[in-house]
Short mmCIF file of N, CA and C in Angstrom, two decimals:
data_model
loop_
_atom_site.label_atom_id
_atom_site.label_comp_id
_atom_site.label_asym_id
_atom_site.label_seq_id
_atom_site.Cartn_x
_atom_site.Cartn_y
_atom_site.Cartn_z
N MET A 800 122.03 96.84 185.40
CA MET A 800 122.62 96.57 186.69
C MET A 800 123.68 97.62 186.98
N GLU A 801 123.99 97.73 188.24
CA GLU A 801 125.05 98.65 188.64
C GLU A 801 126.36 98.14 188.05
N PRO A 802 127.27 99.06 187.70
CA PRO A 802 128.56 98.62 187.15
C PRO A 802 129.26 97.66 188.10
N ARG A 803 129.83 96.64 187.53
CA ARG A 803 130.51 95.62 188.33
C ARG A 803 132.01 95.84 188.23
N GLN A 804 132.63 96.14 189.35
CA GLN A 804 134.06 96.43 189.38
C GLN A 804 134.88 95.15 189.29
N ALA A 805 134.51 94.18 190.06
CA ALA A 805 135.25 92.91 190.10
C ALA A 805 134.24 91.81 190.41
N PRO A 806 134.57 90.57 190.10
CA PRO A 806 133.64 89.49 190.43
C PRO A 806 133.33 89.47 191.93
N GLU A 807 132.09 89.17 192.23
CA GLU A 807 131.70 89.06 193.64
C GLU A 807 132.45 87.90 194.28
N PRO A 808 133.07 88.13 195.42
CA PRO A 808 133.75 87.02 196.10
C PRO A 808 132.71 85.97 196.52
N MET A 809 133.07 84.72 196.38
CA MET A 809 132.15 83.64 196.72
C MET A 809 131.69 83.73 198.17
N THR A 810 132.55 84.23 199.06
CA THR A 810 132.14 84.35 200.46
C THR A 810 130.97 85.33 200.60
N ARG A 811 131.00 86.43 199.82
CA ARG A 811 129.91 87.41 199.87
C ARG A 811 128.62 86.80 199.31
N ILE A 812 128.75 86.07 198.21
CA ILE A 812 127.57 85.42 197.62
C ILE A 812 126.98 84.43 198.62
N TYR A 813 127.84 83.65 199.28
CA TYR A 813 127.38 82.69 200.26
C TYR A 813 126.68 83.39 201.42
N GLU A 814 127.24 84.52 201.88
CA GLU A 814 126.63 85.26 202.97
C GLU A 814 125.22 85.72 202.59
N GLN A 815 125.06 86.23 201.37
CA GLN A 815 123.74 86.68 200.92
C GLN A 815 122.77 85.50 200.83
N ALA A 816 123.25 84.39 200.30
CA ALA A 816 122.39 83.21 200.13
C ALA A 816 121.94 82.64 201.47
N THR A 817 122.76 82.76 202.50
CA THR A 817 122.37 82.21 203.80
C THR A 817 121.24 83.01 204.44
N LYS A 818 120.96 84.21 203.92
CA LYS A 818 119.87 85.02 204.44
C LYS A 818 118.52 84.61 203.84
N LEU A 819 118.55 83.71 202.86
CA LEU A 819 117.33 83.28 202.20
C LEU A 819 116.63 82.20 203.03
N SER A 820 115.32 82.11 202.85
CA SER A 820 114.56 81.06 203.52
C SER A 820 114.82 79.72 202.83
N THR A 821 114.41 78.65 203.45
CA THR A 821 114.57 77.32 202.87
C THR A 821 113.86 77.24 201.52
N GLN A 822 112.66 77.80 201.45
CA GLN A 822 111.89 77.77 200.20
C GLN A 822 112.59 78.57 199.09
N GLN A 823 113.14 79.73 199.45
CA GLN A 823 113.85 80.53 198.46
C GLN A 823 115.10 79.81 197.97
N MET A 824 115.79 79.12 198.86
CA MET A 824 116.97 78.34 198.45
C MET A 824 116.58 77.19 197.53
N GLU A 825 115.43 76.57 197.79
CA GLU A 825 114.93 75.50 196.91
C GLU A 825 114.68 76.04 195.52
N ARG A 826 114.03 77.20 195.45
CA ARG A 826 113.75 77.81 194.15
C ARG A 826 115.03 78.18 193.43
N LEU A 827 115.97 78.75 194.16
CA LEU A 827 117.25 79.16 193.57
C LEU A 827 118.01 77.94 193.05
N THR A 828 118.01 76.87 193.80
CA THR A 828 118.66 75.63 193.38
C THR A 828 118.01 75.09 192.11
N GLN A 829 116.67 75.10 192.08
CA GLN A 829 115.94 74.64 190.90
C GLN A 829 116.30 75.49 189.68
N ILE A 830 116.32 76.80 189.85
CA ILE A 830 116.63 77.72 188.74
C ILE A 830 118.06 77.50 188.27
N TYR A 831 119.01 77.41 189.18
CA TYR A 831 120.42 77.21 188.81
C TYR A 831 120.59 75.88 188.07
N THR A 832 119.87 74.84 188.49
CA THR A 832 119.93 73.54 187.83
C THR A 832 119.40 73.65 186.41
N GLN A 833 118.26 74.34 186.23
CA GLN A 833 117.68 74.53 184.90
C GLN A 833 118.64 75.30 183.99
N ALA A 834 119.22 76.36 184.53
CA ALA A 834 120.12 77.20 183.73
C ALA A 834 121.37 76.42 183.33
N THR A 835 121.91 75.66 184.25
CA THR A 835 123.11 74.87 183.96
C THR A 835 122.81 73.83 182.88
N ALA A 836 121.62 73.24 182.94
CA ALA A 836 121.21 72.26 181.92
C ALA A 836 121.12 72.90 180.53
N LYS A 837 120.88 74.21 180.49
CA LYS A 837 120.81 74.93 179.22
C LYS A 837 122.16 75.52 178.81
N GLY A 838 123.21 75.16 179.55
CA GLY A 838 124.55 75.60 179.21
C GLY A 838 124.93 76.97 179.74
N LEU A 839 124.17 77.50 180.70
CA LEU A 839 124.47 78.81 181.28
C LEU A 839 125.14 78.63 182.63
N ASP A 840 126.05 79.54 182.95
CA ASP A 840 126.72 79.53 184.25
C ASP A 840 126.11 80.64 185.10
N PRO A 841 125.30 80.30 186.11
CA PRO A 841 124.64 81.31 186.95
C PRO A 841 125.60 82.24 187.68
N MET A 842 126.86 81.83 187.84
CA MET A 842 127.83 82.69 188.51
C MET A 842 128.44 83.71 187.55
N VAL A 843 128.23 83.53 186.25
CA VAL A 843 128.77 84.43 185.24
C VAL A 843 127.65 85.19 184.54
N GLU A 844 126.61 84.48 184.12
CA GLU A 844 125.48 85.08 183.41
C GLU A 844 124.56 85.79 184.40
N PRO A 845 124.05 86.97 184.06
CA PRO A 845 123.10 87.65 184.95
C PRO A 845 121.69 87.08 184.79
N LEU A 846 121.42 86.01 185.51
CA LEU A 846 120.08 85.42 185.50
C LEU A 846 119.23 86.20 186.51
N ILE A 847 118.12 86.72 186.05
CA ILE A 847 117.21 87.47 186.92
C ILE A 847 116.15 86.48 187.37
N CYS A 848 116.17 86.15 188.66
CA CYS A 848 115.38 85.04 189.20
C CYS A 848 114.30 85.52 190.15
N ASP A 849 113.11 84.97 189.99
CA ASP A 849 112.01 85.25 190.90
C ASP A 849 111.98 84.14 191.94
N ILE A 850 112.69 84.35 193.03
CA ILE A 850 112.80 83.30 194.06
C ILE A 850 111.68 83.38 195.10
N ASP A 851 110.78 84.35 194.94
CA ASP A 851 109.67 84.48 195.90
C ASP A 851 108.38 83.86 195.38
N ALA A 852 108.36 83.47 194.13
CA ALA A 852 107.18 82.85 193.54
C ALA A 852 107.07 81.41 194.03
N PRO A 853 105.88 80.80 193.93
CA PRO A 853 105.77 79.38 194.29
C PRO A 853 106.73 78.54 193.44
N LEU A 854 107.19 77.42 193.99
CA LEU A 854 108.19 76.58 193.34
C LEU A 854 107.80 76.21 191.91
N LYS A 855 106.53 75.91 191.67
CA LYS A 855 106.09 75.49 190.34
C LYS A 855 106.15 76.63 189.33
N THR A 856 106.07 77.87 189.80
CA THR A 856 106.02 79.00 188.87
C THR A 856 107.23 79.91 188.96
N ALA A 857 108.25 79.51 189.72
CA ALA A 857 109.46 80.33 189.83
C ALA A 857 110.10 80.45 188.46
N GLN A 858 110.30 81.67 188.00
CA GLN A 858 110.84 81.91 186.66
C GLN A 858 112.19 82.60 186.74
N TRP A 859 112.90 82.54 185.63
CA TRP A 859 114.18 83.24 185.51
C TRP A 859 114.37 83.60 184.05
N HIS A 860 115.15 84.66 183.84
CA HIS A 860 115.47 85.11 182.48
C HIS A 860 116.94 85.51 182.46
N ASN A 861 117.57 85.29 181.31
CA ASN A 861 118.98 85.64 181.16
C ASN A 861 119.09 87.09 180.73
N ASN A 862 119.58 87.95 181.62
CA ASN A 862 119.85 89.35 181.36
C ASN A 862 118.61 90.17 181.01
N VAL A 863 117.44 89.69 181.41
CA VAL A 863 116.19 90.41 181.18
C VAL A 863 115.37 90.33 182.46
N SER A 864 114.85 91.47 182.89
CA SER A 864 114.04 91.48 184.11
C SER A 864 112.57 91.22 183.79
N GLN A 865 111.93 90.51 184.67
CA GLN A 865 110.49 90.32 184.56
C GLN A 865 109.80 91.60 185.00
N CYS A 866 108.49 91.62 184.90
CA CYS A 866 107.70 92.76 185.36
C CYS A 866 107.93 92.94 186.86
N LEU A 867 108.24 94.14 187.24
CA LEU A 867 108.52 94.45 188.64
C LEU A 867 107.24 95.00 189.27
N THR A 868 106.62 94.19 190.12
CA THR A 868 105.38 94.61 190.78
C THR A 868 105.68 95.33 192.08
N ALA A 869 104.68 95.99 192.62
CA ALA A 869 104.85 96.72 193.88
C ALA A 869 105.26 95.77 195.02
N THR A 870 104.60 94.64 195.11
CA THR A 870 104.91 93.68 196.18
C THR A 870 106.31 93.12 196.02
N ARG A 871 106.66 92.71 194.79
CA ARG A 871 107.98 92.14 194.57
C ARG A 871 109.08 93.17 194.84
N ALA A 872 108.86 94.41 194.41
CA ALA A 872 109.87 95.45 194.63
C ALA A 872 110.03 95.76 196.11
N SER A 873 108.92 95.90 196.83
CA SER A 873 109.02 96.25 198.25
C SER A 873 109.63 95.12 199.08
N ASN A 874 109.55 93.89 198.57
CA ASN A 874 110.14 92.75 199.28
C ASN A 874 111.58 92.47 198.86
N GLY A 875 112.16 93.36 198.07
CA GLY A 875 113.58 93.22 197.74
C GLY A 875 113.89 93.00 196.28
N GLY A 876 112.87 92.80 195.45
CA GLY A 876 113.13 92.62 194.03
C GLY A 876 113.59 91.22 193.68
N PHE A 877 114.08 91.08 192.47
CA PHE A 877 114.51 89.78 191.97
C PHE A 877 115.96 89.49 192.36
N TRP A 878 116.32 88.22 192.34
CA TRP A 878 117.67 87.77 192.63
C TRP A 878 118.50 87.84 191.36
N ILE A 879 119.70 88.38 191.45
CA ILE A 879 120.62 88.44 190.31
C ILE A 879 121.71 87.41 190.57
N SER A 880 121.72 86.36 189.75
CA SER A 880 122.58 85.20 190.02
C SER A 880 124.07 85.54 190.08
N CYS A 881 124.58 86.29 189.10
CA CYS A 881 126.02 86.54 189.07
C CYS A 881 126.46 87.52 190.16
N ARG A 882 125.51 88.19 190.76
CA ARG A 882 125.83 89.11 191.86
C ARG A 882 125.60 88.44 193.22
N GLY A 883 124.84 87.36 193.21
CA GLY A 883 124.56 86.66 194.46
C GLY A 883 123.77 87.50 195.43
N ARG A 884 122.83 88.30 194.90
CA ARG A 884 122.03 89.19 195.75
C ARG A 884 120.77 89.61 195.00
N ARG A 885 119.92 90.29 195.75
CA ARG A 885 118.72 90.87 195.15
C ARG A 885 119.08 92.18 194.46
N MET A 886 118.14 92.68 193.65
CA MET A 886 118.33 93.96 192.96
C MET A 886 118.47 95.09 193.97
N SER A 887 119.27 96.06 193.63
CA SER A 887 119.37 97.26 194.45
C SER A 887 118.23 98.20 194.05
N THR A 888 117.99 99.20 194.86
CA THR A 888 116.96 100.19 194.55
C THR A 888 117.30 100.91 193.24
N LEU A 889 118.57 101.21 193.04
CA LEU A 889 119.00 101.85 191.80
C LEU A 889 118.69 100.97 190.59
N GLU A 890 118.95 99.68 190.69
CA GLU A 890 118.67 98.76 189.58
C GLU A 890 117.17 98.67 189.32
N MET A 891 116.36 98.67 190.38
CA MET A 891 114.90 98.65 190.19
C MET A 891 114.44 99.90 189.46
N CYS A 892 115.01 101.04 189.83
CA CYS A 892 114.68 102.30 189.17
C CYS A 892 115.01 102.23 187.69
N ARG A 893 116.17 101.70 187.38
CA ARG A 893 116.60 101.59 185.98
C ARG A 893 115.70 100.66 185.18
N VAL A 894 115.25 99.57 185.80
CA VAL A 894 114.34 98.64 185.12
C VAL A 894 113.06 99.37 184.71
N GLN A 895 112.61 100.28 185.56
CA GLN A 895 111.39 101.03 185.28
C GLN A 895 111.65 102.29 184.45
N GLY A 896 112.91 102.53 184.10
CA GLY A 896 113.24 103.69 183.28
C GLY A 896 113.41 104.97 184.06
N GLY A 897 113.57 104.87 185.38
CA GLY A 897 113.69 106.05 186.23
C GLY A 897 115.12 106.49 186.43
N GLN A 898 115.27 107.71 186.88
CA GLN A 898 116.59 108.28 187.18
C GLN A 898 116.68 108.46 188.69
N TYR A 899 117.25 107.47 189.34
CA TYR A 899 117.34 107.45 190.80
C TYR A 899 118.12 108.63 191.34
N ASN A 900 119.17 109.03 190.63
CA ASN A 900 120.03 110.10 191.14
C ASN A 900 119.33 111.46 191.16
N GLU A 901 118.21 111.58 190.47
CA GLU A 901 117.47 112.84 190.45
C GLU A 901 116.45 112.92 191.59
N LEU A 902 116.23 111.83 192.29
CA LEU A 902 115.21 111.79 193.34
C LEU A 902 115.85 112.03 194.70
N ARG A 903 115.14 112.75 195.52
CA ARG A 903 115.62 113.03 196.88
C ARG A 903 114.71 112.32 197.88
N VAL A 904 114.80 111.01 197.86
CA VAL A 904 113.91 110.17 198.66
C VAL A 904 114.13 110.38 200.15
N GLU A 905 115.38 110.37 200.56
CA GLU A 905 115.70 110.51 201.98
C GLU A 905 115.22 111.85 202.52
N GLU A 906 115.41 112.91 201.73
CA GLU A 906 115.00 114.24 202.17
C GLU A 906 113.48 114.34 202.33
N ALA A 907 112.76 113.54 201.55
CA ALA A 907 111.30 113.56 201.62
C ALA A 907 110.77 112.70 202.77
N GLY A 908 111.66 111.98 203.45
CA GLY A 908 111.25 111.15 204.58
C GLY A 908 110.58 109.85 204.15
N ILE A 909 110.89 109.36 202.97
CA ILE A 909 110.31 108.12 202.47
C ILE A 909 111.26 106.97 202.78
N SER A 910 110.74 105.91 203.36
CA SER A 910 111.59 104.76 203.69
C SER A 910 112.00 104.04 202.40
N GLU A 911 113.07 103.27 202.50
CA GLU A 911 113.56 102.50 201.35
C GLU A 911 112.50 101.53 200.86
N ARG A 912 111.85 100.83 201.79
CA ARG A 912 110.81 99.87 201.41
C ARG A 912 109.63 100.56 200.72
N ALA A 913 109.21 101.71 201.26
CA ALA A 913 108.09 102.45 200.65
C ALA A 913 108.48 102.95 199.26
N PHE A 914 109.72 103.40 199.10
CA PHE A 914 110.17 103.87 197.79
C PHE A 914 110.21 102.72 196.79
N ARG A 915 110.69 101.56 197.22
CA ARG A 915 110.70 100.39 196.33
C ARG A 915 109.28 100.01 195.94
N HIS A 916 108.35 100.10 196.87
CA HIS A 916 106.95 99.82 196.56
C HIS A 916 106.46 100.77 195.46
N MET A 917 106.82 102.04 195.58
CA MET A 917 106.43 103.03 194.56
C MET A 917 107.04 102.70 193.21
N ILE A 918 108.30 102.26 193.22
CA ILE A 918 108.97 101.88 191.96
C ILE A 918 108.20 100.75 191.29
N GLY A 919 107.86 99.73 192.06
CA GLY A 919 107.13 98.58 191.51
C GLY A 919 105.72 98.93 191.08
N ASN A 920 105.15 99.95 191.69
CA ASN A 920 103.78 100.37 191.37
C ASN A 920 103.75 101.31 190.16
N SER A 921 104.91 101.75 189.73
CA SER A 921 104.97 102.70 188.61
C SER A 921 104.91 101.95 187.28
N MET A 922 104.74 102.71 186.23
CA MET A 922 104.73 102.15 184.89
C MET A 922 105.97 102.66 184.18
N SER A 923 106.65 101.78 183.47
CA SER A 923 107.88 102.19 182.80
C SER A 923 107.60 103.17 181.67
N GLY A 924 108.58 104.01 181.41
CA GLY A 924 108.44 105.02 180.36
C GLY A 924 108.17 104.43 178.99
N SER A 925 108.78 103.27 178.70
CA SER A 925 108.57 102.66 177.38
C SER A 925 107.13 102.16 177.21
N VAL A 926 106.51 101.71 178.30
CA VAL A 926 105.11 101.28 178.22
C VAL A 926 104.21 102.48 177.96
N ILE A 927 104.43 103.56 178.68
CA ILE A 927 103.64 104.78 178.48
C ILE A 927 103.81 105.29 177.05
N GLN A 928 105.03 105.28 176.56
CA GLN A 928 105.31 105.73 175.20
C GLN A 928 104.53 104.88 174.19
N GLY A 929 104.54 103.57 174.37
CA GLY A 929 103.81 102.68 173.46
C GLY A 929 102.32 102.92 173.48
N VAL A 930 101.76 103.11 174.67
CA VAL A 930 100.32 103.36 174.79
C VAL A 930 99.95 104.69 174.13
N LEU A 931 100.71 105.73 174.43
CA LEU A 931 100.43 107.04 173.83
C LEU A 931 100.56 107.01 172.31
N HIS A 932 101.54 106.29 171.81
CA HIS A 932 101.73 106.16 170.36
C HIS A 932 100.51 105.51 169.72
N SER A 933 100.02 104.43 170.34
CA SER A 933 98.84 103.73 169.83
C SER A 933 97.61 104.63 169.86
N VAL A 934 97.42 105.36 170.94
CA VAL A 934 96.27 106.25 171.07
C VAL A 934 96.31 107.33 169.99
N LEU A 935 97.48 107.92 169.80
CA LEU A 935 97.61 108.97 168.78
C LEU A 935 97.39 108.43 167.37
N GLN A 936 97.78 107.18 167.11
CA GLN A 936 97.52 106.58 165.81
C GLN A 936 96.04 106.36 165.59
N VAL A 937 95.35 105.88 166.61
CA VAL A 937 93.90 105.65 166.51
C VAL A 937 93.16 106.96 166.29
N MET A 938 93.66 108.03 166.91
CA MET A 938 93.03 109.34 166.76
C MET A 938 93.37 109.98 165.41
N GLY A 939 94.31 109.38 164.67
CA GLY A 939 94.69 109.93 163.37
C GLY A 939 95.67 111.08 163.47
N VAL A 940 96.25 111.29 164.62
CA VAL A 940 97.22 112.38 164.80
C VAL A 940 98.58 111.96 164.26
N MET A 941 98.87 110.70 164.28
CA MET A 941 100.17 110.20 163.79
C MET A 941 99.96 109.33 162.58
#
């Protein structure tokens, strides 16, 4: 996640939450209830929540991101509980192992949504490394 300078003011978290649909708020409420029952404080712990999934399958993880798909990324990414907002483009890049500061997206004329779609459609460096390692072992090179 991006460095956190100070706790997010509750008014800012509330403002972000009011932009959610009724269904997304239901999912968020369900996730926060589950987390609280497990002794976690969603306002302190970075719960990464999938609030766009159907209510029965809405998942969350403590300080670990789920697989970031093209659709999920282009629609704003996952909700970060302690930040009271969705992932930023920089955070999505980091989840995939990318270096956002090295990319000149704006200069290339790529929209933010299209770039997020590309991030979600990419494969993380650690996955590629694991696949290549396995292939090289099978070939007897390693």
